[in-house]
Structures are given as C-alpha cells and as structure tokens.
mmCIF file with all atom_site columns, C-alpha atoms in Angstrom:
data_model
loop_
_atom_site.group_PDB
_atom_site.id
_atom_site.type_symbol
_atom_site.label_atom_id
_atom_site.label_alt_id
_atom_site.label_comp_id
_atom_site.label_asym_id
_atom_site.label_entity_id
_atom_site.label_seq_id
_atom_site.pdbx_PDB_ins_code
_atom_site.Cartn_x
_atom_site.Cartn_y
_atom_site.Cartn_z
_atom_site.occupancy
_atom_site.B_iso_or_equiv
_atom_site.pdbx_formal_charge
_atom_site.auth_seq_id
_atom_site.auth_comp_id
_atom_site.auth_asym_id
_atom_site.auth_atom_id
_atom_site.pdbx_PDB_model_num
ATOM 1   C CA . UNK A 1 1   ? 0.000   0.000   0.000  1.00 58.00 ? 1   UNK A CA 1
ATOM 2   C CA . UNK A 1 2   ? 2.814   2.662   0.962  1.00 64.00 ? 2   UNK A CA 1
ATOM 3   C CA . UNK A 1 3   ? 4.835   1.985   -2.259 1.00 69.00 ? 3   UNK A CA 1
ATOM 4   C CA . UNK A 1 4   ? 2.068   1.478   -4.356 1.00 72.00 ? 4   UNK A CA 1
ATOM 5   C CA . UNK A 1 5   ? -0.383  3.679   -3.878 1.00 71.00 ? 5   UNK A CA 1
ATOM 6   C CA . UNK A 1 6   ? 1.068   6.793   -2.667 1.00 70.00 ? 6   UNK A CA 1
ATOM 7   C CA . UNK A 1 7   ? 4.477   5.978   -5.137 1.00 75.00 ? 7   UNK A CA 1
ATOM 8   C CA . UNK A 1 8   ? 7.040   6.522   -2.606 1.00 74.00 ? 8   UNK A CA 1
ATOM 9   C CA . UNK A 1 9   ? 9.933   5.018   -3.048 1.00 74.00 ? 9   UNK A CA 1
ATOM 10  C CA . UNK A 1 10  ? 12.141  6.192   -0.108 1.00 76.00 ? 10  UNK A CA 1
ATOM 11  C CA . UNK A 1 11  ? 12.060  3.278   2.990  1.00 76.00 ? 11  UNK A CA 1
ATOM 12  C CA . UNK A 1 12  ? 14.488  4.200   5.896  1.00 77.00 ? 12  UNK A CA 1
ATOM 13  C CA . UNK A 1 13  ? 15.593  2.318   8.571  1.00 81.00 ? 13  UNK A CA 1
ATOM 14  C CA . UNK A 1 14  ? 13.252  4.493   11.190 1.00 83.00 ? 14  UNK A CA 1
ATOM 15  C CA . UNK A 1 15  ? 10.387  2.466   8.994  1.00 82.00 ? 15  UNK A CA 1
ATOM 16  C CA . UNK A 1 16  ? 11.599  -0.322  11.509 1.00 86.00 ? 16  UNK A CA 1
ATOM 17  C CA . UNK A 1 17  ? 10.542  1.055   14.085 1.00 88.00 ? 17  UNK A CA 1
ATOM 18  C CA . UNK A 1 18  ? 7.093   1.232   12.863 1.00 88.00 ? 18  UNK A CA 1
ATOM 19  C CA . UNK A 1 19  ? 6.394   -2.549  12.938 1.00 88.00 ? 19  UNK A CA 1
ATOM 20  C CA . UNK A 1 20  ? 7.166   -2.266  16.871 1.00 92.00 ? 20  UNK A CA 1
ATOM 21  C CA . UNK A 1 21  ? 4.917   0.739   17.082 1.00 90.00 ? 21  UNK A CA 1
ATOM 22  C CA . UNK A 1 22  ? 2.055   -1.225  15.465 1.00 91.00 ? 22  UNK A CA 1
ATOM 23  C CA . UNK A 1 23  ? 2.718   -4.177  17.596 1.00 91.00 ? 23  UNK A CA 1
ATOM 24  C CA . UNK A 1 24  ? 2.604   -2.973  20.623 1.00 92.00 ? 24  UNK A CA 1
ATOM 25  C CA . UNK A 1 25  ? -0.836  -1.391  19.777 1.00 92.00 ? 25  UNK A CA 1
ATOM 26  C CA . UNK A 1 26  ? -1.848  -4.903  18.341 1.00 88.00 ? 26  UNK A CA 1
ATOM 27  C CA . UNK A 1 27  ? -1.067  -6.344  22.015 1.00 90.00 ? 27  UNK A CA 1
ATOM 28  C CA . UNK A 1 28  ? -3.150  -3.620  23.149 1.00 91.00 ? 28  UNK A CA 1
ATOM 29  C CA . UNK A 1 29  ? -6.031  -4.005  20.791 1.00 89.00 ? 29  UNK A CA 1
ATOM 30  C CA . UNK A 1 30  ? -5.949  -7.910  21.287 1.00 89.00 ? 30  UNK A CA 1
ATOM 31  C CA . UNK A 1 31  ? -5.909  -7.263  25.674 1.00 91.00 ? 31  UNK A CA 1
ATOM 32  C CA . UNK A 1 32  ? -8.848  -4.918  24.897 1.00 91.00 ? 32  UNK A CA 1
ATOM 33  C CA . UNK A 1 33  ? -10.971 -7.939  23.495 1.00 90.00 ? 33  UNK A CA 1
ATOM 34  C CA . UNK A 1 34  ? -10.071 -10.250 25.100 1.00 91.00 ? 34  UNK A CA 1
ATOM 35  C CA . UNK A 1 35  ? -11.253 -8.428  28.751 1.00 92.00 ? 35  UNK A CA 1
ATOM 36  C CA . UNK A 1 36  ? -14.688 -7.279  26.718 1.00 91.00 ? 36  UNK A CA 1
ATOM 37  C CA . UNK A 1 37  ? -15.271 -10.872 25.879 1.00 90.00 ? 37  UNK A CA 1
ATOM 38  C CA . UNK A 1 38  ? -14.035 -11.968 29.546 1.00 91.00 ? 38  UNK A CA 1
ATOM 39  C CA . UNK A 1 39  ? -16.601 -9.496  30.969 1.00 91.00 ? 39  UNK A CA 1
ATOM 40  C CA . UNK A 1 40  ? -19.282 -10.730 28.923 1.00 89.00 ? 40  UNK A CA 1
ATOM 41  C CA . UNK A 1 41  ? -19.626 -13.821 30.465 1.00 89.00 ? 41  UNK A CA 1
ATOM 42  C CA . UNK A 1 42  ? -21.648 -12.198 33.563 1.00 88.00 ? 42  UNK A CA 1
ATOM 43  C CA . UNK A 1 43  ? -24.124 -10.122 30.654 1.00 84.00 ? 43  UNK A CA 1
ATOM 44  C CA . UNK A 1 44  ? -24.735 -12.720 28.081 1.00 86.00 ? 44  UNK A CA 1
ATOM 45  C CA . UNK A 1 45  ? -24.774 -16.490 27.936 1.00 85.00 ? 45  UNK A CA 1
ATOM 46  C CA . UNK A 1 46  ? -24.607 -17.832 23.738 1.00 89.00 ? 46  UNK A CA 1
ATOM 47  C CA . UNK A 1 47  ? -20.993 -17.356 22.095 1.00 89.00 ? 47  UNK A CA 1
ATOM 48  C CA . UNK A 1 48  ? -22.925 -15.683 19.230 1.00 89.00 ? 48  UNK A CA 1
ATOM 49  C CA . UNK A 1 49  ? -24.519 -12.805 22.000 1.00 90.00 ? 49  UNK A CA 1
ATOM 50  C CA . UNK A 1 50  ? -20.896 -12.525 23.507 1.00 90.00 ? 50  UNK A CA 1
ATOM 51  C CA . UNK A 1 51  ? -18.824 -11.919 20.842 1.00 89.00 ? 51  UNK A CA 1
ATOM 52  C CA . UNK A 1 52  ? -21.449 -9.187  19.367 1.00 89.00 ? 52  UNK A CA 1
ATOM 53  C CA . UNK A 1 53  ? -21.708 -7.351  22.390 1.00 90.00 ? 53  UNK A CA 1
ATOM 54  C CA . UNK A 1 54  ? -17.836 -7.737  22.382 1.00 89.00 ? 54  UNK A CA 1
ATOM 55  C CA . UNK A 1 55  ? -17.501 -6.187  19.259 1.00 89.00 ? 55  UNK A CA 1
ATOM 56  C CA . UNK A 1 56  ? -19.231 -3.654  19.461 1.00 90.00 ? 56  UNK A CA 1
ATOM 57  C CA . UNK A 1 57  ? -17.828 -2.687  22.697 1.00 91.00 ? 57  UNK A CA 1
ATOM 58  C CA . UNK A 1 58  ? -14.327 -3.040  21.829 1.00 91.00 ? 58  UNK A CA 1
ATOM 59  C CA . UNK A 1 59  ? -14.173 -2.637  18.755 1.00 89.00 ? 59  UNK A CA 1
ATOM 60  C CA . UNK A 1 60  ? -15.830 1.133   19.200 1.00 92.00 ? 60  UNK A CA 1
ATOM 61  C CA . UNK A 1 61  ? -12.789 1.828   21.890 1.00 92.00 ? 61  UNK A CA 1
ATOM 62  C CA . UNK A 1 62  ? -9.899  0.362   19.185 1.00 92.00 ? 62  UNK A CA 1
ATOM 63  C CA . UNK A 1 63  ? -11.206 2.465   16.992 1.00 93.00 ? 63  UNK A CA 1
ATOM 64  C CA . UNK A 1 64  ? -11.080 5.590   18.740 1.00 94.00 ? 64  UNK A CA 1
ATOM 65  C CA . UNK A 1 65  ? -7.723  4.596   19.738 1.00 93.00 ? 65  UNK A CA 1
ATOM 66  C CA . UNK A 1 66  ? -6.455  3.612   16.130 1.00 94.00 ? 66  UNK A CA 1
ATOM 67  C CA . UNK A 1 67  ? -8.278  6.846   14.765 1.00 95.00 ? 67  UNK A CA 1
ATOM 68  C CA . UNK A 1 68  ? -6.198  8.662   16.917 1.00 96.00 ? 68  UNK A CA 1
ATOM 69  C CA . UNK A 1 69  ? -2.758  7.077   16.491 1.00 94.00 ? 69  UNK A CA 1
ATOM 70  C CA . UNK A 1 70  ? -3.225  7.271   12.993 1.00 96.00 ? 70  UNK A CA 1
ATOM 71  C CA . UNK A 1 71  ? -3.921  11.334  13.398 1.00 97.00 ? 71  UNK A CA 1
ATOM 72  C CA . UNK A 1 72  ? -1.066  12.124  15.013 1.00 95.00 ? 72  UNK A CA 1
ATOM 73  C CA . UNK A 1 73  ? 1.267   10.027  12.474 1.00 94.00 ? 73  UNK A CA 1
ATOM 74  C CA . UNK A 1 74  ? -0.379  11.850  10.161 1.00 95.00 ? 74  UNK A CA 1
ATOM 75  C CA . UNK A 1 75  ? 0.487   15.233  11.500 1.00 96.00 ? 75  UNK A CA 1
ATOM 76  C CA . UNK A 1 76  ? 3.627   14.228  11.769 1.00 93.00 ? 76  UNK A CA 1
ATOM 77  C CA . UNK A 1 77  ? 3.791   13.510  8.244  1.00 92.00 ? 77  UNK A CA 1
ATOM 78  C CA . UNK A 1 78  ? 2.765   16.850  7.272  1.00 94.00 ? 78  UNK A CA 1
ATOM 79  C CA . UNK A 1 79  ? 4.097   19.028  10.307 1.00 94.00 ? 79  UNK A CA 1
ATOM 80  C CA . UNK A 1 80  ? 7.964   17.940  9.873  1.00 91.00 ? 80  UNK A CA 1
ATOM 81  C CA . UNK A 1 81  ? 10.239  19.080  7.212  1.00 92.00 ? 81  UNK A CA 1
ATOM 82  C CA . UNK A 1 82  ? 12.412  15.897  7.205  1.00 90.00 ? 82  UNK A CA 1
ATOM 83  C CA . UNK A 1 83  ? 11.621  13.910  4.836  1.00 87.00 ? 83  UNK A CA 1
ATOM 84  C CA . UNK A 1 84  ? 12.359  10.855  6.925  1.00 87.00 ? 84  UNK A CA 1
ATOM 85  C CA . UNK A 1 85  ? 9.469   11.729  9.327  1.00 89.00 ? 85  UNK A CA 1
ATOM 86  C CA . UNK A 1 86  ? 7.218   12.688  6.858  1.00 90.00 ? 86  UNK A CA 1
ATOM 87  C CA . UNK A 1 87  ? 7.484   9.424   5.199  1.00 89.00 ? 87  UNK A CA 1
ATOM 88  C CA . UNK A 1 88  ? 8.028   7.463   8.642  1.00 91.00 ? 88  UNK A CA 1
ATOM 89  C CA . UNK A 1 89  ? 4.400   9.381   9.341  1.00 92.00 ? 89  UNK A CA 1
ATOM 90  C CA . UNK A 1 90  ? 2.375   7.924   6.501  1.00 90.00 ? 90  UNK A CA 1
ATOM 91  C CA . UNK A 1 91  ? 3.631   4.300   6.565  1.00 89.00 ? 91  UNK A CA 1
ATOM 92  C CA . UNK A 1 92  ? 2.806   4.144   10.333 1.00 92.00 ? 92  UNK A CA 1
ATOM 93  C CA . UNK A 1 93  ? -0.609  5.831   9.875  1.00 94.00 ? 93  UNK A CA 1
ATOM 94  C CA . UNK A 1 94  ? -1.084  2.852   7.591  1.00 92.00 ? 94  UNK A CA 1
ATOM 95  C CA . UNK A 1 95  ? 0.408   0.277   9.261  1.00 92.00 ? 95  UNK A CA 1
ATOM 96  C CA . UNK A 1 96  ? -2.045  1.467   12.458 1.00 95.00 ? 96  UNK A CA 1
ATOM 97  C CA . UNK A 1 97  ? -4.834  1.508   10.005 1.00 94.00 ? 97  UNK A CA 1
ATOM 98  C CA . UNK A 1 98  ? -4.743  -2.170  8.528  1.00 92.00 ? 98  UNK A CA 1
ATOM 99  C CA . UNK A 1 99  ? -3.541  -3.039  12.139 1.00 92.00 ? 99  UNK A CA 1
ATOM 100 C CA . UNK A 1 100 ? -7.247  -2.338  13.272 1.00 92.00 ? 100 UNK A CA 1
ATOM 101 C CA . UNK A 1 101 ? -8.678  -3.916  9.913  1.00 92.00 ? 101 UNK A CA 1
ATOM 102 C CA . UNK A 1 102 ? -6.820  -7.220  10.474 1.00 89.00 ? 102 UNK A CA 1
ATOM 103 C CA . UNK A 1 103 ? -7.574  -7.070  14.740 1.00 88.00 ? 103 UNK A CA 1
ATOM 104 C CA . UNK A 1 104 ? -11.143 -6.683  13.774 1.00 88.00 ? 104 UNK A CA 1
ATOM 105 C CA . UNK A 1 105 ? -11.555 -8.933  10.920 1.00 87.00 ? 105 UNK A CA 1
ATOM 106 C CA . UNK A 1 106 ? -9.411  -12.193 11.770 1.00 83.00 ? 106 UNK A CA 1
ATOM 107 C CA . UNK A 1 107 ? -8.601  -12.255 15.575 1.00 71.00 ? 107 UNK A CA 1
ATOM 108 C CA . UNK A 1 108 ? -11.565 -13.825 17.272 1.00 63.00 ? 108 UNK A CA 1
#
C-alpha cells in the first residue's frame, strides 16, 4: 500500500521502528478484546450474544484509539520538514490503520 499507492519510493531504517509501534498497539487491541469478551460472560450467555456485544464494545474503543494514532502520524507527516518523518508518518498511519482492519476482521 505505501509503495504502491502513494508511489514513494524512499524506505528508511526508522520504517523499523514502525512494525514495533504497530505491535505494541496490536497487544493492546488484542488485551482490549479479550477483557470485553471476559466481561461478557456475567451479561450474556450464547458465544454468538458474547462476541457481538464484544464487538461492538471493543471494537468502538480500538477504533477511537487507532483513529487517533493514525492522526497524530499523520500530522507528523505533514508538520515535519524531514523527509524521513514525513514518510516514517504515513507508513505508520497505515500500518495502524490495517492493524485495526486485520484485529477486527481475523482475531476472534
């Protein structure tokens, strides 16, 4: 997605550092479900009922959280004049974006 859609070419090693940004708020994303779906044992008694109410509960808070990651690495990207930042700012944006997609989609 970086390279191909937004055609940039330049990958430094601070890109790295990304991949440990984006798992540590995988980790976090993954702890967030798991204690919704922990917590609705007491509420709800099908699998089905659980996970739902799970989902929409956590997935509501990820998303805030992801939406606002993926702000600031976006300001970052436009704020800074380095162009090492600026392209550090949109390939973490994106990595915290399909990091949400993929928690959300194929994790439970």
């Amino acid at each position: 997605t970086y390279y191909f859609v937004f055609n940039i070419p330049y990958f430094g090693g601070i890109h790295m550092l990304g991949v440990f940004v984006v798992l540590g708020i995988g980790a976090d994303d993954t702890f967030i479900f798991i204690d919704t779906f922990k917590d609705s044992r007491k509420r709800l008694s099908s699998i089905q009922d659980r996970l739902e109410w799970s989902y929409s509960k956590a997935g509501k808070a990820m998303l805030v959280t992801s939406a606002t990651t993926i702000a600031t690495f976006i300001i970052t990207a436009v704020a800074t004049p380095f162009v090492a930042l600026q392209t550090f700012g949109i390939f973490a944006a994106l990595l915290v974006f399909w990091d949400y997609v993929l928690v959300m989609t194929f994790y439970p």
